[in-house]
Amino acid sequence: MTDNSNDNTEKDEEIIDSLLDHLKEQAEKIINESQEEKPAKKTKKISKGEIIPADQVLPHKLSIIPIQGRPIFPGIFTPLMISNQDDIKAVEQACNGDSHIGIVMLKNDNGVTAYKDLYTIGTAAKIIKKINLPDGGINIFISTIKRFRLKKALHAKSPIVAAVDYLDDEEDDTFEVKALTRALISEMKEVSENNPLFTEEMRLSMVNIDHPGKIADFIASILNVEKEEQQKVLEMVNVRQRMEQVLVFIKKEQELLRVQKKIQNDINERVEKNQRDYFLREELRSIQEELGTDADGNDSDYQKFKKKIEEFKFEGEIKEALDSELDKFRILDTASPEYTVSRNYLELVCQLPWNDEFVESYNLNNAKKILDSDHYGLDDVKKRILEFLAVRKLKKDNKGTIVILVGPPGVGKTSIGKSIAKAMNKPFYRFSVGGMNDEAEIKGHRRTYIGSMCGKIIQGLKITHTKSPIFMIDEVDKMTQSAHGDPASALLEVLDPEQNVSFWDNYLDLPFDVSNVFFILTANTLDSIPEPLLDRAEIIQLAGYIDQEKLEIAKKYLLPKNLEKNGIAKGKVKYTKAALLRIAQEYAREAGVRHYEKCLDKIHRKLVTEMMQEADTKLEEALKLAKEEQKTAEEIGLLSTTSFYDAARIFTIDAPDLEKYLGKPVFDESEIKRASIPGTAIGLAWTSMGGDTLMIESVSFPGKGDLILTGQMGDVMKESAEIAMNWAKKYVIEKDLKKAEWFEKNTIHLHIPEGATPKDGPSAGITMATTFVSLLTGKTIKQNLAMTGELSLTGNVLPIGGLREKTVAAKRNKIKTILIPKANERDLDEIPEHVKTGIKFIPVSRVEQVIENAF
């Protein structure tokens, strides 16, 4: 068995050199001899001039040399290296005889050499020269003569000997064969011109062959096609079919060369550009070195990032990921879009406080002073915060700290967060999630997106440069879900002490410890906050302010701040206590002080306008007088309006002056709710804006006994109204105040004013029952009395929430007596004394007690 593959790297250099000269001498002679022979009428001259057919000269019994790789066609002069000992013996025997052997290709490459593993068609060849090799093998030079078919195995195993039949070409001397011959030569010229592997000798040999079948054989032998395809050509006896098949192979080779050339051109263009860029960068590097500046930006950035990342002393997956990113960054072209993406990412990594060890150091007494100086009132809130800080300081544990500040707008939730940061000497970072519907705002975008960036959490750590800042997340109750995800759910991982030790931001794509962050969340209501989020936090409620508290807040905080904002000098404007109180009562009656501050701002803007107009008038008069006295403005010191503004009068704002600056009161005494006629009662409600008072009205008229409910009531409130109505029916019938027939002939209509405002909840149950009893009995409830409580169908008064906010709203509306559920009596301790002052609380457990105290 042999292998005639093109890879001759193992050949001895000395042997190859010795063969080259001999090849040059023999090649032309053998090729010419093979061309002169006619396959079908090949003859050999013997003695006495007798002509005998060639098939009588070639032996009918041949030693078969199996080969791997590719078949060998007739008319070829080629070397053959043999290493198999059985094949070597066969060659030795042939050399001792007539030097003829048979070359047949194996069907497979598994190394098995038996008769059944051979193709049936092979090539007869004559050994021209034999050379012994140093490794024990031999190298023979053969001249292939003619096709043969294996007829019978005389020795089936190696060395194989077989009886053979020789095959003559079936010639078809037609114009088609001539045309095919010209086509083959023409197409092969094109292939050889584009393929450097075809030598000039090959081209000459192809042109000098005068037989169509030999031309097809020669071309098939040098084309790069599969060995099975070449074997098929070898087995084709019909010359025309053989030429057509070879022409198909040439076309495939041409297409392959065309694609190869295109690929090569693309590669060459790319290589040329890269080489050009390389030389330009090297030139730039040399110039920069001469000037004493840094090397090119990529390498400079790489060294900077590498040094910074090594300082962090990362381990494990973080180190592997960043090393991989650095390696990628180093080979990127600065003009590549990926370069900017990778550079931004590495900049973020280097700016994060990976190894920050922040030691908390704060004094509780100092923290109390800061809270007291920044906020008036809110004593229970300050107390809760100080308790929180005390435990944190004792434990020296920074993990799992989450606080939710809940209260109406304008009560100081955000400013409390700033005060906590100031008291703890920590950086403060605030962002709002109100209206946020994309969880990527919290957890970042993946780097596969254009313009991607990290989430708010990682951004905050990058800005504060510490792992232990105070993060304030505003408006957590106003997040919404969308197709982009649920931000509230994304916050769970951030806030959960068990998970945020290794928080994964989609952009950073590395675990980062955010467990030392002190999270302060703010909300107006807890209803829309997911329960799992509430479970992770300490909830601190902030109620609204009463008028007296607003007065003090205005004097200590709002006035100095707003005067400075409008450029008014200290002492230029003074307010009487009555004016400040009237603003709270008639212009800013909301729970917070934001609208109160807007009122002060409005007053000050008008005062500034008035002051400047007066100063400009005085300046004009002074300039006119100076002109009459024939003096310049500089001579008498009249350079600007400022001097006249400084000398302007001091403004004192009293209660009657407010209408001049603020207009008619938004709220007046007529708007204070009073139940002055039968069928009306005052209830207390809780809203996200704080507490509020509700006037509930009812009337009756002839009808079919229906109950009509209006005023934007929710389902729960409607059910409470039906319960209250049925209990009132039962009550008046039992007291013989109304007959049952009366309800069948009359319709009762219950309405809650401010119909555009949605209302819901069960806490108006006893108020509606009192309204119905007042309507049915014709009695009026006591003045300045309000009530709150849920009513059961059997007449029990059930507890409610938001008592503090409701009490503040009652005090703003001059309520003197409040009926509350007995179960809420414990909540009175949480209401500051100055809020409870002047209000009488009457706990009740049954609705009969409500009726008894209401009339």
PDB file of C-alpha atoms in Angstrom, residues 707 709 716-730 762 765-766 768-769 772 790-796 798:
ATOM      1  CA  LEU A 707     -81.452  54.560  48.118  1.00  0.00           C
ATOM      2  CA  LEU A 709     -75.824  57.357  46.276  1.00  0.00           C
ATOM      3  CA  VAL A 716     -66.543  49.825  49.806  1.00  0.00           C
ATOM      4  CA  MET A 717     -68.164  53.167  50.655  1.00  0.00           C
ATOM      5  CA  LYS A 718     -71.357  52.176  48.807  1.00  0.00           C
ATOM      6  CA  GLU A 719     -71.581  49.007  50.885  1.00  0.00           C
ATOM      7  CA  SER A 720     -71.053  51.074  54.048  1.00  0.00           C
ATOM      8  CA  ALA A 721     -73.939  53.377  52.966  1.00  0.00           C
ATOM      9  CA  GLU A 722     -76.288  50.415  52.501  1.00  0.00           C
ATOM     10  CA  ILE A 723     -75.339  49.019  55.933  1.00  0.00           C
ATOM     11  CA  ALA A 724     -75.894  52.448  57.520  1.00  0.00           C
ATOM     12  CA  MET A 725     -79.282  52.823  55.791  1.00  0.00           C
ATOM     13  CA  ASN A 726     -80.541  49.420  56.917  1.00  0.00           C
ATOM     14  CA  TRP A 727     -79.385  49.999  60.479  1.00  0.00           C
ATOM     15  CA  ALA A 728     -81.080  53.427  60.537  1.00  0.00           C
ATOM     16  CA  LYS A 729     -84.345  51.890  59.257  1.00  0.00           C
ATOM     17  CA  LYS A 730     -84.237  49.337  62.026  1.00  0.00           C
ATOM     18  CA  PRO A 762     -65.380  52.096  55.324  1.00  0.00           C
ATOM     19  CA  GLY A 765     -69.972  54.211  58.222  1.00  0.00           C
ATOM     20  CA  ILE A 766     -71.105  55.777  61.520  1.00  0.00           C
ATOM     21  CA  MET A 768     -73.678  58.036  57.241  1.00  0.00           C
ATOM     22  CA  ALA A 769     -75.774  56.247  59.879  1.00  0.00           C
ATOM     23  CA  PHE A 772     -79.835  58.997  58.110  1.00  0.00           C
ATOM     24  CA  GLU A 790     -66.567  51.701  60.438  1.00  0.00           C
ATOM     25  CA  LEU A 791     -70.092  50.390  61.079  1.00  0.00           C
ATOM     26  CA  SER A 792     -70.991  46.714  61.165  1.00  0.00           C
ATOM     27  CA  LEU A 793     -74.477  45.481  60.260  1.00  0.00           C
ATOM     28  CA  THR A 794     -75.170  44.653  63.912  1.00  0.00           C
ATOM     29  CA  GLY A 795     -74.230  48.175  65.087  1.00  0.00           C
ATOM     30  CA  ASN A 796     -70.654  47.680  66.277  1.00  0.00           C
ATOM     31  CA  LEU A 798     -64.926  49.065  64.185  1.00  0.00           C
TER      32      LEU A 798
END
